[in-house]
XYZ file of C-alpha atoms in Angstrom:
645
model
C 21.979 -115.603 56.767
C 20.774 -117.964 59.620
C 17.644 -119.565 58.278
C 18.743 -119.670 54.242
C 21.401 -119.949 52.377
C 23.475 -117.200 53.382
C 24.083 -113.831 52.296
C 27.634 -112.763 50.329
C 30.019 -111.115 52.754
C 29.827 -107.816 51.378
C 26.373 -108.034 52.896
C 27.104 -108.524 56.589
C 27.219 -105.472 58.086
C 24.451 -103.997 55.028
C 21.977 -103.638 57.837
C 23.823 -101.633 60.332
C 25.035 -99.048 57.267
C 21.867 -98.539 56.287
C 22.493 -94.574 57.461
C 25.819 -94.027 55.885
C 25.188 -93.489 51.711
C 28.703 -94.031 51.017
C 28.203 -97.430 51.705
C 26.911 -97.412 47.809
C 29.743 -96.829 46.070
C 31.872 -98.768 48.637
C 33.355 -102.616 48.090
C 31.472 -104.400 50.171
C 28.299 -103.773 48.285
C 29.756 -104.264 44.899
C 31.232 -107.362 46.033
C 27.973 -108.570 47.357
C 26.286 -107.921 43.769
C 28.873 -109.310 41.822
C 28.614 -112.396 44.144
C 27.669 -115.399 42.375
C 26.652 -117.356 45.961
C 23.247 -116.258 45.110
C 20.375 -116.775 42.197
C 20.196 -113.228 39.934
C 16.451 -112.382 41.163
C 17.469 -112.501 44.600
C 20.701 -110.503 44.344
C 18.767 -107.678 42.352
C 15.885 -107.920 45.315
C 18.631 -107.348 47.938
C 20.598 -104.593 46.088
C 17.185 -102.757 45.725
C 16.108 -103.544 49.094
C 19.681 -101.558 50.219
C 20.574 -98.756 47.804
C 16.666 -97.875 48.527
C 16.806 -97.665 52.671
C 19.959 -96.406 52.496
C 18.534 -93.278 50.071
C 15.424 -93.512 52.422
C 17.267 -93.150 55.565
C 19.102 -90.086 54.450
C 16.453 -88.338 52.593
C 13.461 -89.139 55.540
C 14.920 -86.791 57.833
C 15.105 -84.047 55.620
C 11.483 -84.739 54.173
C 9.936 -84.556 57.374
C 11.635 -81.530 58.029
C 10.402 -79.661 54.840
C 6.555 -81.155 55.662
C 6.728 -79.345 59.402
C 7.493 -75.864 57.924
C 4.482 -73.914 57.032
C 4.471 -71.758 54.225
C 2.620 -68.707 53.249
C -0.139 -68.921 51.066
C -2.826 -66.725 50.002
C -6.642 -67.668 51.788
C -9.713 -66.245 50.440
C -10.938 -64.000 52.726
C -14.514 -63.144 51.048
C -16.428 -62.308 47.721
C -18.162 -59.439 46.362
C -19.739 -57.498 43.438
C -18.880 -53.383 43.179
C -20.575 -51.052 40.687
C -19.394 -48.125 39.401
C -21.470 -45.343 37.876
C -19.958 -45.915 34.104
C -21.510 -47.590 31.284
C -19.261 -50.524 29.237
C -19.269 -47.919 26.595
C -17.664 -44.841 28.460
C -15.335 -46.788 30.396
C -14.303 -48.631 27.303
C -15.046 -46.937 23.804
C -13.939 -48.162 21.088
C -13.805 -44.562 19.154
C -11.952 -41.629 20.533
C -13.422 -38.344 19.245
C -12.562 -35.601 21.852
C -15.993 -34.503 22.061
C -16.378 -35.162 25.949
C -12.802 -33.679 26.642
C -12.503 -30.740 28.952
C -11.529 -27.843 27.428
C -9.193 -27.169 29.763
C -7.104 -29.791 29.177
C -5.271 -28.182 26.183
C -2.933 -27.031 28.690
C -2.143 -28.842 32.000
C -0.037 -28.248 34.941
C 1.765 -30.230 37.370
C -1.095 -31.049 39.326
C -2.393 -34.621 39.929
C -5.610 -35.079 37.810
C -7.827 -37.410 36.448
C -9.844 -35.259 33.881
C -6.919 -34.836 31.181
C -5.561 -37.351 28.688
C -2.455 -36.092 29.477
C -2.747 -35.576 33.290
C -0.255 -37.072 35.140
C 2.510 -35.989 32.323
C 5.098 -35.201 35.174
C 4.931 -39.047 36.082
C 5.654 -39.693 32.635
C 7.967 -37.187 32.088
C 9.934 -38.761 35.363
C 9.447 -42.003 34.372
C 10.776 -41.779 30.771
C 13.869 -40.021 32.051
C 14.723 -42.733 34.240
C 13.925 -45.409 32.274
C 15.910 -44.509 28.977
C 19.024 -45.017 31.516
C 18.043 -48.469 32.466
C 19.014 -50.277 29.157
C 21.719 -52.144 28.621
C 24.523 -51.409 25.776
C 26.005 -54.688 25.415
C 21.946 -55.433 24.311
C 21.603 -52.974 22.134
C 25.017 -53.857 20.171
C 24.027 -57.336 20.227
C 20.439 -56.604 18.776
C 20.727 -53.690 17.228
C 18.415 -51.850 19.373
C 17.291 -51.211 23.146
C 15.700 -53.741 24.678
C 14.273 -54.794 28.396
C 11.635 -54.060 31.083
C 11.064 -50.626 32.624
C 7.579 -49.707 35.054
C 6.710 -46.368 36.390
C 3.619 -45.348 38.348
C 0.965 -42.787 38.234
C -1.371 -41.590 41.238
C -4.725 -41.564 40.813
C -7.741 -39.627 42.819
C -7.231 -42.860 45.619
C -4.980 -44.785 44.236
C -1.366 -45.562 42.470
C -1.581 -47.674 39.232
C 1.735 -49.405 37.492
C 2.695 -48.691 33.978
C 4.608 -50.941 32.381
C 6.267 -50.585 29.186
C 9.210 -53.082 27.185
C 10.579 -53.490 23.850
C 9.939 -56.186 21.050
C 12.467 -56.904 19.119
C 10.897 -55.444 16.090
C 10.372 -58.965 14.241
C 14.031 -59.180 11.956
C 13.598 -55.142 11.192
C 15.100 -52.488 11.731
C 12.074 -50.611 12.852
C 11.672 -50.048 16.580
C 8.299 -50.901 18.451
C 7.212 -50.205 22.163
C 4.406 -51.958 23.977
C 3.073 -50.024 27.550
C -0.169 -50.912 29.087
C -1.420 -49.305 32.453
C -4.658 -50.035 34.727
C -8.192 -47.897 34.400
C -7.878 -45.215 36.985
C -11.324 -45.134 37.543
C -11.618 -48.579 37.879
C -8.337 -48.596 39.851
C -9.545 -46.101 42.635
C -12.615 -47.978 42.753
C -10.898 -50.778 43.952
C -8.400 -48.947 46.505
C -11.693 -47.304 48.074
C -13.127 -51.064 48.460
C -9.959 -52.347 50.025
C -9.784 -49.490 52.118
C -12.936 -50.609 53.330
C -12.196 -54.189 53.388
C -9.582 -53.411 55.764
C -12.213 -51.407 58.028
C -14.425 -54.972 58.353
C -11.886 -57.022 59.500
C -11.990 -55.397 63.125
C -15.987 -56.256 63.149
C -15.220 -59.905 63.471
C -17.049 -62.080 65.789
C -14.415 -64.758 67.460
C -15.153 -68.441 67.118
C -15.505 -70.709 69.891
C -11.984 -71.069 71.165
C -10.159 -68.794 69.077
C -9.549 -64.902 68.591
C -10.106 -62.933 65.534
C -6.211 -62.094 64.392
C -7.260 -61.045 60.810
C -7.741 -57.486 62.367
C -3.943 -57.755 63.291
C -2.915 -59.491 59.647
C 0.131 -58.201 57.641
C -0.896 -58.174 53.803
C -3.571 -59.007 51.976
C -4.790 -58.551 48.257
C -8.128 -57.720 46.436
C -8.520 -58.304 42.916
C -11.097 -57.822 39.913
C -11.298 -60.535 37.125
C -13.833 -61.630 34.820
C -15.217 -57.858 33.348
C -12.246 -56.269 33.226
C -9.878 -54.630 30.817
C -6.888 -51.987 30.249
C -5.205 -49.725 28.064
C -2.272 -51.464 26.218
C -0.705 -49.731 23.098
C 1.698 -51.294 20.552
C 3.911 -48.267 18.602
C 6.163 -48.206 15.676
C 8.369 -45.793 14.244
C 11.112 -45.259 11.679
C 12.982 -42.347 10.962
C 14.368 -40.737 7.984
C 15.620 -37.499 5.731
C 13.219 -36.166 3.308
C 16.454 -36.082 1.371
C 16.676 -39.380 1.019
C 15.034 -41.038 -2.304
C 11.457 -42.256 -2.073
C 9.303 -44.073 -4.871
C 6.718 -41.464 -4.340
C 5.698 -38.309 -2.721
C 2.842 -39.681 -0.959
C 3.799 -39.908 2.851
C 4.716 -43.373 3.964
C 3.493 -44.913 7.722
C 5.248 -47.809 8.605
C 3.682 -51.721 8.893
C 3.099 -52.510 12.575
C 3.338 -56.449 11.145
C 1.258 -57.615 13.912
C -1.726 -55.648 12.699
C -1.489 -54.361 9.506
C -2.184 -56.692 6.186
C 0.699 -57.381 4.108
C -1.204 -57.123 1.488
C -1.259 -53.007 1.866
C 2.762 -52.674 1.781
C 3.976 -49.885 -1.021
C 7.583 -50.810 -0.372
C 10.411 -50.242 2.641
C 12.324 -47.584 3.963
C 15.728 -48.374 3.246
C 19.214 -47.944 4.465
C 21.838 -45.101 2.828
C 23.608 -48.634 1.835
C 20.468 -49.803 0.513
C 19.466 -52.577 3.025
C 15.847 -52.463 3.834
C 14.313 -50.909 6.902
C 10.536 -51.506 8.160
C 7.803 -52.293 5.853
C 5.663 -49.211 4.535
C 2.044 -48.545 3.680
C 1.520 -45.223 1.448
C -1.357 -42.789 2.331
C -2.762 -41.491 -1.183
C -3.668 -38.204 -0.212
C -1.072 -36.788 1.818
C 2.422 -35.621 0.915
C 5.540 -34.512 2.947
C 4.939 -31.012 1.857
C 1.457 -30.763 3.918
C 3.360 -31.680 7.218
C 5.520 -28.823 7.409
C 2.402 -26.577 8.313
C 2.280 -29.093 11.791
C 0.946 -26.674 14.585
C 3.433 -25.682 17.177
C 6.708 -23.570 17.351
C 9.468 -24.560 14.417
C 12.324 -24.736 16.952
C 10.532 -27.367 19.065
C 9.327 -30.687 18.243
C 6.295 -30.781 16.590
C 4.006 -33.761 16.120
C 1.092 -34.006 13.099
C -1.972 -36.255 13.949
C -2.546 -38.610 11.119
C -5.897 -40.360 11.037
C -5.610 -43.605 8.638
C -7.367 -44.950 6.561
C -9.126 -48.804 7.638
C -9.299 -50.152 3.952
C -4.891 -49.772 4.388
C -4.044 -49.802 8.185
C -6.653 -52.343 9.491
C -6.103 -52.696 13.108
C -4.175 -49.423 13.488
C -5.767 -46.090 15.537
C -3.627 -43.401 14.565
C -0.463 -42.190 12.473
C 1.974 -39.168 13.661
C 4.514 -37.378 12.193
C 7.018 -35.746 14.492
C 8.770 -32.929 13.095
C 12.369 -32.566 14.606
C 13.278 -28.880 15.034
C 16.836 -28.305 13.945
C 15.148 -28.654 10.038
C 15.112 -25.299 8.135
C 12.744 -25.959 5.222
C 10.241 -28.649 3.716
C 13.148 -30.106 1.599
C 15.672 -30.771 4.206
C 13.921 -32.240 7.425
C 14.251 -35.095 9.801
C 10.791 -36.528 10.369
C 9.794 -39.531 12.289
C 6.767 -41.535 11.472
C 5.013 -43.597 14.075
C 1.940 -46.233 13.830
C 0.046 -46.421 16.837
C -2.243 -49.540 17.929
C -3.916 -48.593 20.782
C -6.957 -50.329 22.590
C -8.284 -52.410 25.274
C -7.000 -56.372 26.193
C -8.255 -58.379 29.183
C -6.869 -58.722 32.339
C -7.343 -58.862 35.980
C -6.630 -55.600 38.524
C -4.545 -56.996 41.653
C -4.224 -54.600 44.751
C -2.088 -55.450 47.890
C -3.655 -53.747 51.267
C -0.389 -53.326 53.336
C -0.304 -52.468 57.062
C 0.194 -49.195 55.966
C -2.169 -48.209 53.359
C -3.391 -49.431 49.880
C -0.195 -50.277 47.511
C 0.250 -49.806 43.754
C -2.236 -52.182 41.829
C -0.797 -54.427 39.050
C -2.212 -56.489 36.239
C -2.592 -59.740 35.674
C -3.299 -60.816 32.009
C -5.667 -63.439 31.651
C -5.580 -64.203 27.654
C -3.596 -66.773 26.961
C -2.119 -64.543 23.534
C -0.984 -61.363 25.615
C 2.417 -62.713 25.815
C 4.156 -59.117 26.824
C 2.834 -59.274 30.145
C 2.568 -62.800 31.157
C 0.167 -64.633 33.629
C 0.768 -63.849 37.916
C 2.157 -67.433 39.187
C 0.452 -66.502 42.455
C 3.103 -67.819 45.248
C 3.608 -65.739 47.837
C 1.921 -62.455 46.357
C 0.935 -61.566 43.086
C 3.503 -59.430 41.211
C 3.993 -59.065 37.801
C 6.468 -60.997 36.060
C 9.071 -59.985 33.539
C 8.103 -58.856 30.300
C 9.452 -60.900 27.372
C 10.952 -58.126 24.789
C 11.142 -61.714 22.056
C 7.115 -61.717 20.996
C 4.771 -59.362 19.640
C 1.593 -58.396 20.684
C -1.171 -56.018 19.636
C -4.743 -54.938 21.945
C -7.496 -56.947 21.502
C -10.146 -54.589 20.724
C -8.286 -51.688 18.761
C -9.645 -48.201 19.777
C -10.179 -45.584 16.553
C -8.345 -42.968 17.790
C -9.758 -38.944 15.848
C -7.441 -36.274 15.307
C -9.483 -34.284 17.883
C -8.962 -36.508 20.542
C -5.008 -37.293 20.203
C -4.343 -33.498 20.234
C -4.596 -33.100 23.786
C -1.928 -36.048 24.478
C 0.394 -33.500 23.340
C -0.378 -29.976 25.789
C 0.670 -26.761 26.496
C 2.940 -26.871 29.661
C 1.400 -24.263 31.286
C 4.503 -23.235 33.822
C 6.928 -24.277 31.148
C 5.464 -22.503 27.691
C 6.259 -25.378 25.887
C 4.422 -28.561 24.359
C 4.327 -32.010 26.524
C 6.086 -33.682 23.439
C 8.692 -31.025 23.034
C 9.339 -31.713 26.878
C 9.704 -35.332 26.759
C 12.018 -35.575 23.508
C 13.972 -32.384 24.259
C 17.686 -33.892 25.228
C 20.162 -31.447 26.545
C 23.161 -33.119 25.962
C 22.588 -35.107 22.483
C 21.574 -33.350 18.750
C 18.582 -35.546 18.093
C 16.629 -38.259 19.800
C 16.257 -41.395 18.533
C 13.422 -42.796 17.495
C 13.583 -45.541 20.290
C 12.869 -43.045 22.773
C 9.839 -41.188 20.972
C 7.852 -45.020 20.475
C 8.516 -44.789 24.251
C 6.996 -41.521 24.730
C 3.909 -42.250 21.936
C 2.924 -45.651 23.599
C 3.158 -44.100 27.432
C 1.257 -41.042 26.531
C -1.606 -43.272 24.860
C -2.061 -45.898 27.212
C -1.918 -42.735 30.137
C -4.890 -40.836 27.717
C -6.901 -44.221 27.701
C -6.493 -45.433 30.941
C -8.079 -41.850 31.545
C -11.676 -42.782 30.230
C -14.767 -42.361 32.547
C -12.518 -40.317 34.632
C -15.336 -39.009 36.918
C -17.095 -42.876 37.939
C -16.989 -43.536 41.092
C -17.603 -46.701 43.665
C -21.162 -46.881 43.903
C -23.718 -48.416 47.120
C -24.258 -48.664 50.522
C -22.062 -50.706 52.654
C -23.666 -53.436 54.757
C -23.436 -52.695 58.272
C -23.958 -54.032 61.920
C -27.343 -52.981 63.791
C -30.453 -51.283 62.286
C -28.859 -47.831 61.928
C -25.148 -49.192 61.224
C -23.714 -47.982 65.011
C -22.313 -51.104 64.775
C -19.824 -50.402 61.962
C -18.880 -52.356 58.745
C -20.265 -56.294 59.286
C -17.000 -57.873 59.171
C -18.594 -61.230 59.421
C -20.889 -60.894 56.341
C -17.771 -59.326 54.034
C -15.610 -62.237 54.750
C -18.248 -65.181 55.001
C -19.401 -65.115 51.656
C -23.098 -64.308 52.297
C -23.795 -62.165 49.961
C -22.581 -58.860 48.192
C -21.334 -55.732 50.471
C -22.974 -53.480 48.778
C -26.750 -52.354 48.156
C -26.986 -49.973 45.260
C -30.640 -49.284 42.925
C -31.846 -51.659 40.330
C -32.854 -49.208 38.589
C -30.208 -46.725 38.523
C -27.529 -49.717 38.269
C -28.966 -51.773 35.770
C -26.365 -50.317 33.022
C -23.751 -49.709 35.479
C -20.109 -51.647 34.654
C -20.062 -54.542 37.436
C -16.962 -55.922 38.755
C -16.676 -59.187 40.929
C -13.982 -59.039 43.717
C -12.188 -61.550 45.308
C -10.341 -60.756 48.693
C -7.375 -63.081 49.503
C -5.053 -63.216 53.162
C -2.112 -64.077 53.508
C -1.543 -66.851 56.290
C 0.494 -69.754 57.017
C -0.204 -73.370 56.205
C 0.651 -76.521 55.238
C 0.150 -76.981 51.251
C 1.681 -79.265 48.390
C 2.126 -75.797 46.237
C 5.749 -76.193 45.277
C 7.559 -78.935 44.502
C 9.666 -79.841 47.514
C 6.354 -80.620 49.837
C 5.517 -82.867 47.065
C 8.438 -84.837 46.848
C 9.016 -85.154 50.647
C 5.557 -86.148 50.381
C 6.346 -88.805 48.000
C 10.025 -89.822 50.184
C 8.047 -90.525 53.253
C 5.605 -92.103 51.076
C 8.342 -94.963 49.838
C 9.232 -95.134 53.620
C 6.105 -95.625 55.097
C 5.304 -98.867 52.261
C 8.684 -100.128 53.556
C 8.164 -100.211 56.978
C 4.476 -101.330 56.299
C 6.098 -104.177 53.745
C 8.379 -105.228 56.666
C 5.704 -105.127 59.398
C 3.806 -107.573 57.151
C 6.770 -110.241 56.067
C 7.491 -110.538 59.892
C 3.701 -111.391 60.361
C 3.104 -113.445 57.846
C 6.193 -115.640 57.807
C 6.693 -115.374 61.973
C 10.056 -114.756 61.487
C 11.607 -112.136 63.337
C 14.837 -111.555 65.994
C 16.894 -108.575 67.825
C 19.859 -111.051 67.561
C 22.864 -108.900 66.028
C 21.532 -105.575 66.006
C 25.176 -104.457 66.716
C 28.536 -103.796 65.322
C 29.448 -105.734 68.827
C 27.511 -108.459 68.778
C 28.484 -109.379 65.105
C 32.018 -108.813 65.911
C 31.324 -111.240 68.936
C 30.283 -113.719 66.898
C 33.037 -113.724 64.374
C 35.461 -113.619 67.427
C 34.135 -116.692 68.876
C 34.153 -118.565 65.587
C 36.650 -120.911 63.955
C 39.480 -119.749 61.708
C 38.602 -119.788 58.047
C 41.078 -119.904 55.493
C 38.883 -117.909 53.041
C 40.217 -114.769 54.943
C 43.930 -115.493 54.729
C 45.643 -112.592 54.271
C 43.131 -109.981 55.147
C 44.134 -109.108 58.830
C 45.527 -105.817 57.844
C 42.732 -104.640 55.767
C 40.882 -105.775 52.751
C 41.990 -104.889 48.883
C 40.349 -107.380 47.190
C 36.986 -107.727 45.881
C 36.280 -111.346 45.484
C 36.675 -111.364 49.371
C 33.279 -109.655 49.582
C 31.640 -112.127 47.187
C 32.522 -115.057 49.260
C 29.224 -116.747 50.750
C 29.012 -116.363 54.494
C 26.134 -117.925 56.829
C 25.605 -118.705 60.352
C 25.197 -122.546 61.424
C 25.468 -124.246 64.370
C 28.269 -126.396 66.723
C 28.262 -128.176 69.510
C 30.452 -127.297 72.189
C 33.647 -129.637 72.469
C 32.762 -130.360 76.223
C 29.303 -130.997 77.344
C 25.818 -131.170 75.508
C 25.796 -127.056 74.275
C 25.584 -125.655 71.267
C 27.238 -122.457 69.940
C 26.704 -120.477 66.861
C 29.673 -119.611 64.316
C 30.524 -117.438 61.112
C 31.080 -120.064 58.147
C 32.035 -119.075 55.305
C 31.061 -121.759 52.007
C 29.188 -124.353 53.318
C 31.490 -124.458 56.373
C 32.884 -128.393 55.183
C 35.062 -126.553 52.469
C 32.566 -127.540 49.738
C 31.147 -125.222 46.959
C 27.427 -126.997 47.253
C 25.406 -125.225 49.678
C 23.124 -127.850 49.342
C 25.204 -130.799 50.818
C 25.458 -128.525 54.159
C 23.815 -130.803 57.358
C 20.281 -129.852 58.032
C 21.320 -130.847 61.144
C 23.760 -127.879 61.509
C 20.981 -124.768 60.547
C 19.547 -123.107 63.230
C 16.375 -123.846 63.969
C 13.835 -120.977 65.154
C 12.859 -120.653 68.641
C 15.488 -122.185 70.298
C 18.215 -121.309 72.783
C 22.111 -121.021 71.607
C 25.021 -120.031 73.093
C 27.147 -121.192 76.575
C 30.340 -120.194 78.266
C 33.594 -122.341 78.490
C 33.102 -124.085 82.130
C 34.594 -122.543 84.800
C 33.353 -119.193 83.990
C 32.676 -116.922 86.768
C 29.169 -115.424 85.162
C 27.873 -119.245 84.690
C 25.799 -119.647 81.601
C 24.845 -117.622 79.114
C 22.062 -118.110 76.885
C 20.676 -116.206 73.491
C 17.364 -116.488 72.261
C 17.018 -116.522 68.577
């Protein structure tokens, strides 16, 4: 504006609104684009240059403010290897027999065990009850059937694991399918005993130069086992149905668990009174419904008949039942339910949070990118399991072969109660029967609790390294959390086929990190502002052309004060309405005074002669850099006054 050409009008005051964003959508900057004073590339260079400081200067603050709040983030906090006394084959078998079963655990009792397939049954039991409350009718109108996310817990010797459990949405069909999956309890207590001791070290840390050692004072913190690791998970499906109703054959039908079984195998469906089909079926040739009446147990309870079936027809499936409901009266007339049962192992990592006041519950994290039930931790603040997603199926990755002999003690004596666990967990007081929604719940829970169960006796193996020749000085904090090594000392020999777990200790602290997204886009804000400031530090050097002249609202109104009269700005002394005013070229040139030898600057609008060529404007008349403008009228009483340009 006082070296060029000049600037449109709507531009004058650009630089001193550079803070105030509704300056965008306001006239004088539309105006100033539309202006036609000024070649295209230039216009677009200046709009830029604008709409971008003026989105700079009200988004820098705000960025700087997000990049001087810490967060909380997870450190790692030391690395080690445990052993427990279990082989790969007890703590994960891939055939259930029952032969190393206790045979005391045909009945069980309210006490907290490990021994037992079906210890812990009361947690179940509790957890069932609640969680057949949780779902949601307008869900199951919309689908048909129950749906959504439900987690209990069970206590282990040392520990409390999380079972989780949630409902697919069985696939187009009718038939009903749960999915549960819980952590090894051996493995599990294992890992509390560690972090237990993990927690012990931390007060056996030597300060560094300058500092203290807070991490003896630190709020949570979380150990977890990945790599060798996996965890019961069990995929059920049931239908139910009247022997009354018409069947192609006698031969007892198991329903298709589609995400296993080959289609291939399917004898037919189970259909509908109205006709419509049901689930998918697979026919077992050498049983019929007549042999399942003779089901052990008491004829006014539940009752539940083991089926073990056959590979050639139910490849990828451990075990069939047959639950008997109790209000039938003879072989002819009776409500069954028939359940196939994929149980096994899948991979995942155990998480454990060590709170201030004691070891938490441990979760799961599932590693496999195809375990879509129970997705992946985003790790954040702290590991937690995310919501289930009821919309995909899933099925174990190494299916277990489940015997007759072994399922038979997932299904008690009650000792106190003189009644069987599954008669207990379908009885319901205030409805006629049970639906078969609840008893996939109860079949996948009470599997995943009996395999979870396996090496029930292992323990945490080794001797802890300490401080000091004969360990007076306690746990050697320094060594657990430095990474020097592993903790523990344990045999070669006696080890060398013991399962092998690597854990990873992680603290949570404070500090500065580009984790989410807002660090990284006040990252990138301060970014734009820093190459703008840097751009204009290196135009003023290189060209030499720089001033604090007009910095102000004042001083620019001084100037147009002290200027002639223009008649481009007739009309506008009550306010502004039209736009072409603000596309009107405006510059700064230079008078001289009407008395004396001065010169004085002034607002011109055009090319201050009332011609449209800017390029017929005096060269005399531009100001030239460096030199001194500006006097009073004589007779002033503050003498002259001079402005440096």
């Amino acid at each position: 504006m006082a070296l060029g050409k000049g600037l449109p009008f709507g531009f004058l005051f650009s630089g001193l609104q550079v803070t105030q964003i509704s300056y965008l959508w306001s006239m004088e900057l539309w105006g100033a684009v539309k202006g036609g004073s000024m070649f295209l590339p230039r216009r677009i260079v200046l709009t830029v240059l604008f709409v971008g400081g003026i989105l700079l200067a009200a988004t820098s603050g705000p960025a700087s403010a997000v990049l001087l709040i810490p967060r909380q983030q997870l450190w790692h906090a030391g690395r080690t290897h445990i052993w427990i006394n279990a082989t790969a084959n007890q703590l994960w078998p891939m055939h259930m027999d029952g032969t190393s079963i206790l045979e005391t655990c045909s009945t069980v009792t309210a006490e907290a065990s490990n021994a037992c397939p079906a210890s812990e049954w009361y947690a179940i039991y509790n957890f069932l009850s609640t969680g057949r409350k949780t779902y949601s009718a307008s869900y199951e109108r919309r689908f048909g059937i129950r749906g959504g996310q439900i987690s209990g817990q069970l206590h282990g010797k040392s520990s409390v694991r999380t079972l989780h459990q949630t409902h697919p949405l069985g696939g187009g069909h009718e038939q009903f399918a749960s999915v549960a999956t819980t952590q090894q309890a051996a493995v599990t207590d294992a890992l509390a005993n560690f972090a237990e001791l993990w927690g012990l070290s931390l007060v056996n840390l030597t300060a560094t130069a300058g500092h203290g050692s807070p991490l003896s004072d630190t709020t949570d913190s979380w150990q977890s086992i990945t790599g060798n690791y996996s965890q019961a998970n069990s995929l059920v499906g049931c239908v139910q149905f009247d022997l009354t109703t018409t069947f192609p054959s006698d031969y007892v039908a198991i329903p298709m668990l589609m995400d296993v079984n080959r289609w291939s195998a399917i004898g037919g469906y189970f259909k509908n009174p109205d006709g419509s089909r049901l689930a998918p079926y697979i026919e077992l040739p050498n049983l019929v419904y007549a042999d399942l009446w003779d089901a052990p147990g008491n004829r006014t309870e539940y009752r539940v008949r083991w089926i073990e079936l056959p590979e050639n027809l139910f490849n990828g499936s451990s075990i069939g039942a047959a639950i008997i409901f109790p209000e039938a009266v003879s072989e002819l007339n009776t409500t069954m339910v028939f359940c196939n049962i994929a149980a096994g192992w899948t991979s995942s990592s155990l998480v454990l949070e060590l709170r201030q006041g004691g070891v938490g519950p441990a979760d799961s994290i599932f590693s496999d990118a195809n375990i879509r039930y129970f997705p992946s931790i985003k790790v954040a603040h702290s590991p937690s399991v995310q919501g289930l997603d009821p919309t995909n199926h899933n099925v174990p990755q190494r299916i277990v072969n489940i015997s007759e002999g072994w399922a038979q003690y997932l299904n008690p004596m009650v000792e106190d109660l003189n009644t069987s666990l599954l008669n207990l967990l379908l009885q319901q007081p205030n409805e006629k029967l049970i639906d078969i929604h609840a008893i996939a719940d109860v079949f996948a829970s009470l599997t995943v609790n009996g395999l979870s169960r396996t090496a029930w006796d292992s323990t945490l193996q080794g001797n802890v390294k300490t401080v000091g020749p004969n360990g007076e000085g306690g746990l050697d904090g320094n060594y657990w959390l430095g990474n020097k090594g592993d903790v523990f000392e344990v045999d070669p020999e006696k080890s060398q086929n013991w399962v092998t777990f690597r854990v990873d200790s992680s603290l949570e602290g404070f500090a500065y990190n580009t984790i989410t997204q807002s660090p990284r886009i006040a990252i990138a804000i301060m970014m734009l502002y820093c190459l703008l400031v840097v751009g204009h530090i290196l135009y003023t050097g290189i060209t030499g052309i720089s001033s604090n002249s007009w910095d102000t609202i004042a001083e620019i109104t001084a100037l147009a004060i002290n200027s002639s009269p223009t008649s481009a700005l007739r009309n506008t002394c009550a306010g502004i309405s039209e736009l072409h005013i603000f596309k009107l070229p405006v510059r700064i040139l230079v008078f001289k005074d009407d008395e004396g030898e001065g010169e004085h600057l002034e607002l011109v609008f055009g090319n201050g002669n009332g011609a449209a060529d800017e390029e017929k404007m005096p060269t005399e008349r531009t100001i030239k850099p460096n030199r001194t403008y500006g006097t009073l009228p004589p007779g002033s009483s503050r003498g002259e006054r001079k402005k440096d340009l």
